[in-house]
PDB file of C-alpha atoms in Angstrom:
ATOM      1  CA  UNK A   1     -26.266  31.853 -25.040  1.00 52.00           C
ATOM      2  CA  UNK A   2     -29.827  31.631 -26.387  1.00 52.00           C
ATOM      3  CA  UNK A   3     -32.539  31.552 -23.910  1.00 51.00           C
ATOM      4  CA  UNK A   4     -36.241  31.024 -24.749  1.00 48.00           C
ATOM      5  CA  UNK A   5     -39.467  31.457 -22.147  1.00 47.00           C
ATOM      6  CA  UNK A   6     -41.314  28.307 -21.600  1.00 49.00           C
ATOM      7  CA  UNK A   7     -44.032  28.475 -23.863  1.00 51.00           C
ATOM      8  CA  UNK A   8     -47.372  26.513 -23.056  1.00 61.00           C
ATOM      9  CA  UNK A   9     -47.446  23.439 -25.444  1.00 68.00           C
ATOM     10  CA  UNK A  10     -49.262  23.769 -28.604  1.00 68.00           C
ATOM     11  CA  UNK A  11     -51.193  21.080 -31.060  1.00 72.00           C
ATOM     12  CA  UNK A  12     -52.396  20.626 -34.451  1.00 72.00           C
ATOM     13  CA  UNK A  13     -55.776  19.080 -34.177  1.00 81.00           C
ATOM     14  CA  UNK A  14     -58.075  18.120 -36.964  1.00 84.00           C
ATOM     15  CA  UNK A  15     -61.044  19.715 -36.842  1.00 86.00           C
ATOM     16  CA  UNK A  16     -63.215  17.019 -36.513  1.00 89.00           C
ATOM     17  CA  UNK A  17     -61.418  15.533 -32.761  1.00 90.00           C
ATOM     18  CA  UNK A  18     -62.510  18.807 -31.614  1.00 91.00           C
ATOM     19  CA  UNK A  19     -65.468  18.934 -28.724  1.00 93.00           C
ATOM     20  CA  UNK A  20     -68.278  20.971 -29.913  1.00 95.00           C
ATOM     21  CA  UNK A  21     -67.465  23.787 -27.757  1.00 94.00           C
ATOM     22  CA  UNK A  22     -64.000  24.566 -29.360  1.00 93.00           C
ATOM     23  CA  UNK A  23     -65.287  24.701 -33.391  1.00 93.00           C
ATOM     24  CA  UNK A  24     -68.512  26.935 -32.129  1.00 94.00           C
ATOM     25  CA  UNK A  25     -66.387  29.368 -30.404  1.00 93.00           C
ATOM     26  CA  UNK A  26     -64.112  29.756 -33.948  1.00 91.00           C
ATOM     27  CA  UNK A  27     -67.320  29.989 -35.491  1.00 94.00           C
ATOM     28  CA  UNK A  28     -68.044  33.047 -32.938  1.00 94.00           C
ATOM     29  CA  UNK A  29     -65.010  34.414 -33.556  1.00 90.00           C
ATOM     30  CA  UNK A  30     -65.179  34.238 -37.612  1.00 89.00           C
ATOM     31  CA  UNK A  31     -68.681  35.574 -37.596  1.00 92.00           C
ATOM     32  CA  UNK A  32     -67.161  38.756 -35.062  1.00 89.00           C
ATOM     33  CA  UNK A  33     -64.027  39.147 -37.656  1.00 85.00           C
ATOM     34  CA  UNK A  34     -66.642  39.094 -40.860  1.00 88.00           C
ATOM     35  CA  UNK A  35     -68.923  41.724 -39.579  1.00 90.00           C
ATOM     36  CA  UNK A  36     -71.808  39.863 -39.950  1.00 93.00           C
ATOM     37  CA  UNK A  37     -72.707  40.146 -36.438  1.00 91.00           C
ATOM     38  CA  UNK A  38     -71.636  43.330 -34.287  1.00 92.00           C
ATOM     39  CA  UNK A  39     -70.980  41.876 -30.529  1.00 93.00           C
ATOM     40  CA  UNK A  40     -69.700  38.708 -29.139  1.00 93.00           C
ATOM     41  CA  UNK A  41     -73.325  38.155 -27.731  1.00 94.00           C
ATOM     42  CA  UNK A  42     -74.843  37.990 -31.403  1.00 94.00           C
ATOM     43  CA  UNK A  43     -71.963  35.932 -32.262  1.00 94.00           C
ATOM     44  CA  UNK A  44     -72.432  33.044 -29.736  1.00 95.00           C
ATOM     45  CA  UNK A  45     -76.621  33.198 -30.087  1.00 96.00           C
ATOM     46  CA  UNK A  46     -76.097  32.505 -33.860  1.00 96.00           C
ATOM     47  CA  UNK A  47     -73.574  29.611 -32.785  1.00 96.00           C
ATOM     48  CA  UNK A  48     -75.865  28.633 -30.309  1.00 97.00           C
ATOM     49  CA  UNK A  49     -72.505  28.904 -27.522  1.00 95.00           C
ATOM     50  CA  UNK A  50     -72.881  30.204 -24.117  1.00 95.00           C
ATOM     51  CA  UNK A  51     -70.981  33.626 -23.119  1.00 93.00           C
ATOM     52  CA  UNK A  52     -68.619  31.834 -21.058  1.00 94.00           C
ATOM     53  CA  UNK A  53     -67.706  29.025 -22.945  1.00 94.00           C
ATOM     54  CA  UNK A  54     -66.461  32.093 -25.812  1.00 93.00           C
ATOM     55  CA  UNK A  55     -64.705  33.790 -23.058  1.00 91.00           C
ATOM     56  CA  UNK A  56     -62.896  30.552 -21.797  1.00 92.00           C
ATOM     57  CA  UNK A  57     -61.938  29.593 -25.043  1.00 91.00           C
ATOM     58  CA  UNK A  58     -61.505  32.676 -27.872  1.00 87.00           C
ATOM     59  CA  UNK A  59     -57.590  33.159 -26.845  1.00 82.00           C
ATOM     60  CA  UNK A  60     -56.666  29.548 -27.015  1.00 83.00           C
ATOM     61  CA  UNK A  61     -58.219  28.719 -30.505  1.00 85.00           C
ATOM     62  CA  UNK A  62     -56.984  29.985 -33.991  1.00 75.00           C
ATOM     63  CA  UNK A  63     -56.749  28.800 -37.436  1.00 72.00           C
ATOM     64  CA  UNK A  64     -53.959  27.840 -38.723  1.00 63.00           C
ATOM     65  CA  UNK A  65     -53.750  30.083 -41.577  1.00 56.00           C
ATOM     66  CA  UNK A  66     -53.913  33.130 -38.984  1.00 50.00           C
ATOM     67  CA  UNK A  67     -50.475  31.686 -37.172  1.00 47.00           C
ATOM     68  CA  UNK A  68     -48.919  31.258 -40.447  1.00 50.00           C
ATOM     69  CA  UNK A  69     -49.608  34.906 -41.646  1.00 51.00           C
ATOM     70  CA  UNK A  70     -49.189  36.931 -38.441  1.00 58.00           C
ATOM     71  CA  UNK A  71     -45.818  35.039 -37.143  1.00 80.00           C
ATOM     72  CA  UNK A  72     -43.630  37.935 -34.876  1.00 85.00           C
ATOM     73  CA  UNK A  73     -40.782  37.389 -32.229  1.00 89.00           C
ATOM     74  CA  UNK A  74     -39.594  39.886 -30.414  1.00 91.00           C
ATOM     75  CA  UNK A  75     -36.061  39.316 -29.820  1.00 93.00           C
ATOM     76  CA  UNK A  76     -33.234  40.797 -26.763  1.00 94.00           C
ATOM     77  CA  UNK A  77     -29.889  41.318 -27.830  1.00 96.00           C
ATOM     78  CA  UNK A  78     -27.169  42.177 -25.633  1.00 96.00           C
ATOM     79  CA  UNK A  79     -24.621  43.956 -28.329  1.00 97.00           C
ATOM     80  CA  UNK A  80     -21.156  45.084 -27.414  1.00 96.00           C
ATOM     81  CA  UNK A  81     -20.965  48.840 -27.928  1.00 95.00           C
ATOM     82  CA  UNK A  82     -18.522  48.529 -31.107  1.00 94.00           C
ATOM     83  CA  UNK A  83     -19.782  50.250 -34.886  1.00 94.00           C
ATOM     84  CA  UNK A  84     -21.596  48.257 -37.320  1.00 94.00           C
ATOM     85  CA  UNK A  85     -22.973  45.449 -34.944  1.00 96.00           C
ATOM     86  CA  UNK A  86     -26.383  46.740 -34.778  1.00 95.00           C
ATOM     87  CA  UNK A  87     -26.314  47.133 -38.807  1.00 96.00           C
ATOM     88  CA  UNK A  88     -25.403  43.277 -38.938  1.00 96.00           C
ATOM     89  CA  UNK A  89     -28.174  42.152 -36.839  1.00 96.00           C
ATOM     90  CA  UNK A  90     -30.627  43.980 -38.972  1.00 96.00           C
ATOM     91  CA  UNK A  91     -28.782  42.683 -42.604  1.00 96.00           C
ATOM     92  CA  UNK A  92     -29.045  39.116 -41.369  1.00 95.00           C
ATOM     93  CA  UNK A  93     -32.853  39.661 -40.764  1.00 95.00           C
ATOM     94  CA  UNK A  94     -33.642  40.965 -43.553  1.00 94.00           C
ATOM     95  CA  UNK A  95     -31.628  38.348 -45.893  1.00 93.00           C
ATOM     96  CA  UNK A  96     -33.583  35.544 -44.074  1.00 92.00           C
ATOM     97  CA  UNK A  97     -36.713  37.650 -45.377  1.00 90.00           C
ATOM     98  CA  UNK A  98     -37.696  39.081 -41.653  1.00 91.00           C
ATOM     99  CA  UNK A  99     -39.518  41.965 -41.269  1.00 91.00           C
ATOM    100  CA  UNK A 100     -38.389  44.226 -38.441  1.00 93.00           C
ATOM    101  CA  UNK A 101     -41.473  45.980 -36.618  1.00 91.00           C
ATOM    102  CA  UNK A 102     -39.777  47.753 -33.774  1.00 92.00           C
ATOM    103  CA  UNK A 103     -36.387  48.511 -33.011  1.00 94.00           C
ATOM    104  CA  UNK A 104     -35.447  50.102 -29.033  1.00 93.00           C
ATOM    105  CA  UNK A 105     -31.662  50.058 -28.259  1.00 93.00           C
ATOM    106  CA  UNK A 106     -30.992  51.430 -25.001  1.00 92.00           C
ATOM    107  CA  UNK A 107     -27.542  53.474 -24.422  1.00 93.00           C
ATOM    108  CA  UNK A 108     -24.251  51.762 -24.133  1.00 93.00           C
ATOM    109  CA  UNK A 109     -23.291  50.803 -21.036  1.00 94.00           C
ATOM    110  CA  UNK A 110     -19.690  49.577 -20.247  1.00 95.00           C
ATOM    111  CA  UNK A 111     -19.872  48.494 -23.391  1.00 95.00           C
ATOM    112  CA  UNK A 112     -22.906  47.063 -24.103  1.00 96.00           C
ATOM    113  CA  UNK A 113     -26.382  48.208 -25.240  1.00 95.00           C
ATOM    114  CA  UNK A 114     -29.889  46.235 -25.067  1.00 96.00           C
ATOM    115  CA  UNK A 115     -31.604  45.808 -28.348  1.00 95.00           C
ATOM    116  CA  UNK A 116     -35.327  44.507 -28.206  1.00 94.00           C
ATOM    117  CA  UNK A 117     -36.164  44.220 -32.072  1.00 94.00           C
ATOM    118  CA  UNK A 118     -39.797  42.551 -32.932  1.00 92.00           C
ATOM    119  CA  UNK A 119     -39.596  40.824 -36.014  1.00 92.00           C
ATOM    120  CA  UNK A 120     -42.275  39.239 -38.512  1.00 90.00           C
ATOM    121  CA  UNK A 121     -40.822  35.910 -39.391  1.00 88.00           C
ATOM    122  CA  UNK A 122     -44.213  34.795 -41.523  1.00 83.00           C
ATOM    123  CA  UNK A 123     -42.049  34.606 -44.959  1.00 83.00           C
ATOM    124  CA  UNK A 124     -39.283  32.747 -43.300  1.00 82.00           C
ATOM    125  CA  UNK A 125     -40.426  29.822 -43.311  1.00 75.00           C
ATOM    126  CA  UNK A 126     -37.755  27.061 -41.930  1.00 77.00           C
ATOM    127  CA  UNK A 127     -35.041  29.706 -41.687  1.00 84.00           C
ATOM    128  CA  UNK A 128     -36.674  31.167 -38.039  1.00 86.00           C
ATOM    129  CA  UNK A 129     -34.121  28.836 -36.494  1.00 87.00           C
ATOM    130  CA  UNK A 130     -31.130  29.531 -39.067  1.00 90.00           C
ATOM    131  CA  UNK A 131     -31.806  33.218 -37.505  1.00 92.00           C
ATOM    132  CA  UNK A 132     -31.738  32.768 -34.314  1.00 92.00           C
ATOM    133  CA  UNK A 133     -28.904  29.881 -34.228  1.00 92.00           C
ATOM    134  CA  UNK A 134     -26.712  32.775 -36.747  1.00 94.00           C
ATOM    135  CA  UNK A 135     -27.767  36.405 -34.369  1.00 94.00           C
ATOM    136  CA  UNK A 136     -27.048  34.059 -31.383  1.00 94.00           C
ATOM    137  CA  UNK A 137     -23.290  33.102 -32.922  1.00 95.00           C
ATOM    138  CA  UNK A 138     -22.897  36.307 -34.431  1.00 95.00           C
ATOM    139  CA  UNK A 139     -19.477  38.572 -33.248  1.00 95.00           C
ATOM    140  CA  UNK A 140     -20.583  41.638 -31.054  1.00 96.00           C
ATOM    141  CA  UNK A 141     -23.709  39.699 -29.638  1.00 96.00           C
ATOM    142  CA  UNK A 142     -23.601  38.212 -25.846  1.00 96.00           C
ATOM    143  CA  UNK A 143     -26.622  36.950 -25.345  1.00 95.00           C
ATOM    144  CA  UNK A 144     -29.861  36.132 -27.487  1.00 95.00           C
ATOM    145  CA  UNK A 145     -33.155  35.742 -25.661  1.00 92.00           C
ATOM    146  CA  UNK A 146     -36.738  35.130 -26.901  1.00 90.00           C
ATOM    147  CA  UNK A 147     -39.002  37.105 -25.152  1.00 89.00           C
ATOM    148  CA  UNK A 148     -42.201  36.641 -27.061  1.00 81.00           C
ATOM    149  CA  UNK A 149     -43.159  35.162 -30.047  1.00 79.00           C
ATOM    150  CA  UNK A 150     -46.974  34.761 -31.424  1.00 70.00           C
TER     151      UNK A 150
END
C-alpha cells in the first residue's frame, strides 16, 4: 500500500507574473551562490530587497533547473525478512537509472525489516512513478511510503 505525505502544492510560474519581491530574492540568492557577494546582507543591498522579505521568501523560490538536477526521495520499505529482497529493491532502482544515497535497514523483526533508502531520481525522468508503482507491487515488500522527496 503506497502512502505519500501531503506535500504543500507547487507551481510553475513564468517569471514575468512574479511580484517584484519573489525575482529580487532569486536574484539574492544567485548573487550568494556566485560568490560575488559574501553575506545575505550584501546580497539584498545590491538587489535593493529588504532582510525580511529574503528571509520570508529564499526557501519557497528555486529555479527550475535546480529541481530538475537535485531530485531525491527518500523511500520506507517494510521488507519481509526472506534472502534476496533487499538486492531486488536496489536492481530495480538502479535499472530505472536511480541513484541510491543512503541505505539503513533495521534488524528483522518477526519477519520483517525497515529499509529507509534515499534515492536521486534526477535521470529518471517519467519512470519516478514506474518505480514506485513496481517497489510498491514488488514480492517481499508490505508497504511503500514516501517520506520526503525534494
Amino acid at each position: 500500500m503506497l502512502e505519500k505525505n501531503k506535500a504543500e502544492p507547487m507551481y510553475l510560474v513564468k517569471e514575468d507574473c512574479l511580484p517584484e519581491a519573489l525575482i529580487k530574492t532569486m536574484q539574492a540568492k544567485d548573487l550568494l551562490a556566485s560568490g560575488a557577494v559574501k553575506t545575505i546582507h550584501e546580497a539584498v543591498d545590491r538587489v535593493g530587497l529588504s532582510r525580511s522579505a529574503f528571509y520570508k521568501y529564499k526557501d519557497g523560490i528555486f529555479p527550475l533547473s535546480k529541481l530538475e538536477r537535485e531530485r531525491i526521495v527518500t523511500l520506507s520499505l517494510m521488507l519481509e525478512h526472506r534472502s534476496g529482497i533487499l538486492s531486488r529493491v536496489l536492481a530495480l532502482i538502479a535499472g530505472l537509472e536511480g541513484n541510491v544515497l543512503t541505505i539503513h535497514q533495521t534488524i528483522p523483526l518477526q519477519g520483517l525489516a525497515n529499509a529507509v533508502i534515499s534515492i536521486e531520481t534526477s535521470s529518471m525522468g517519467e519512470r519516478y512513478q514506474e518505480m514506485l508503482d513496481t517497489l510498491d507491487a514488488l514480492d517481499g515488500v508490505r508497504k511503500l511510503i514516501v517520506i520526503g522527496q525534494g
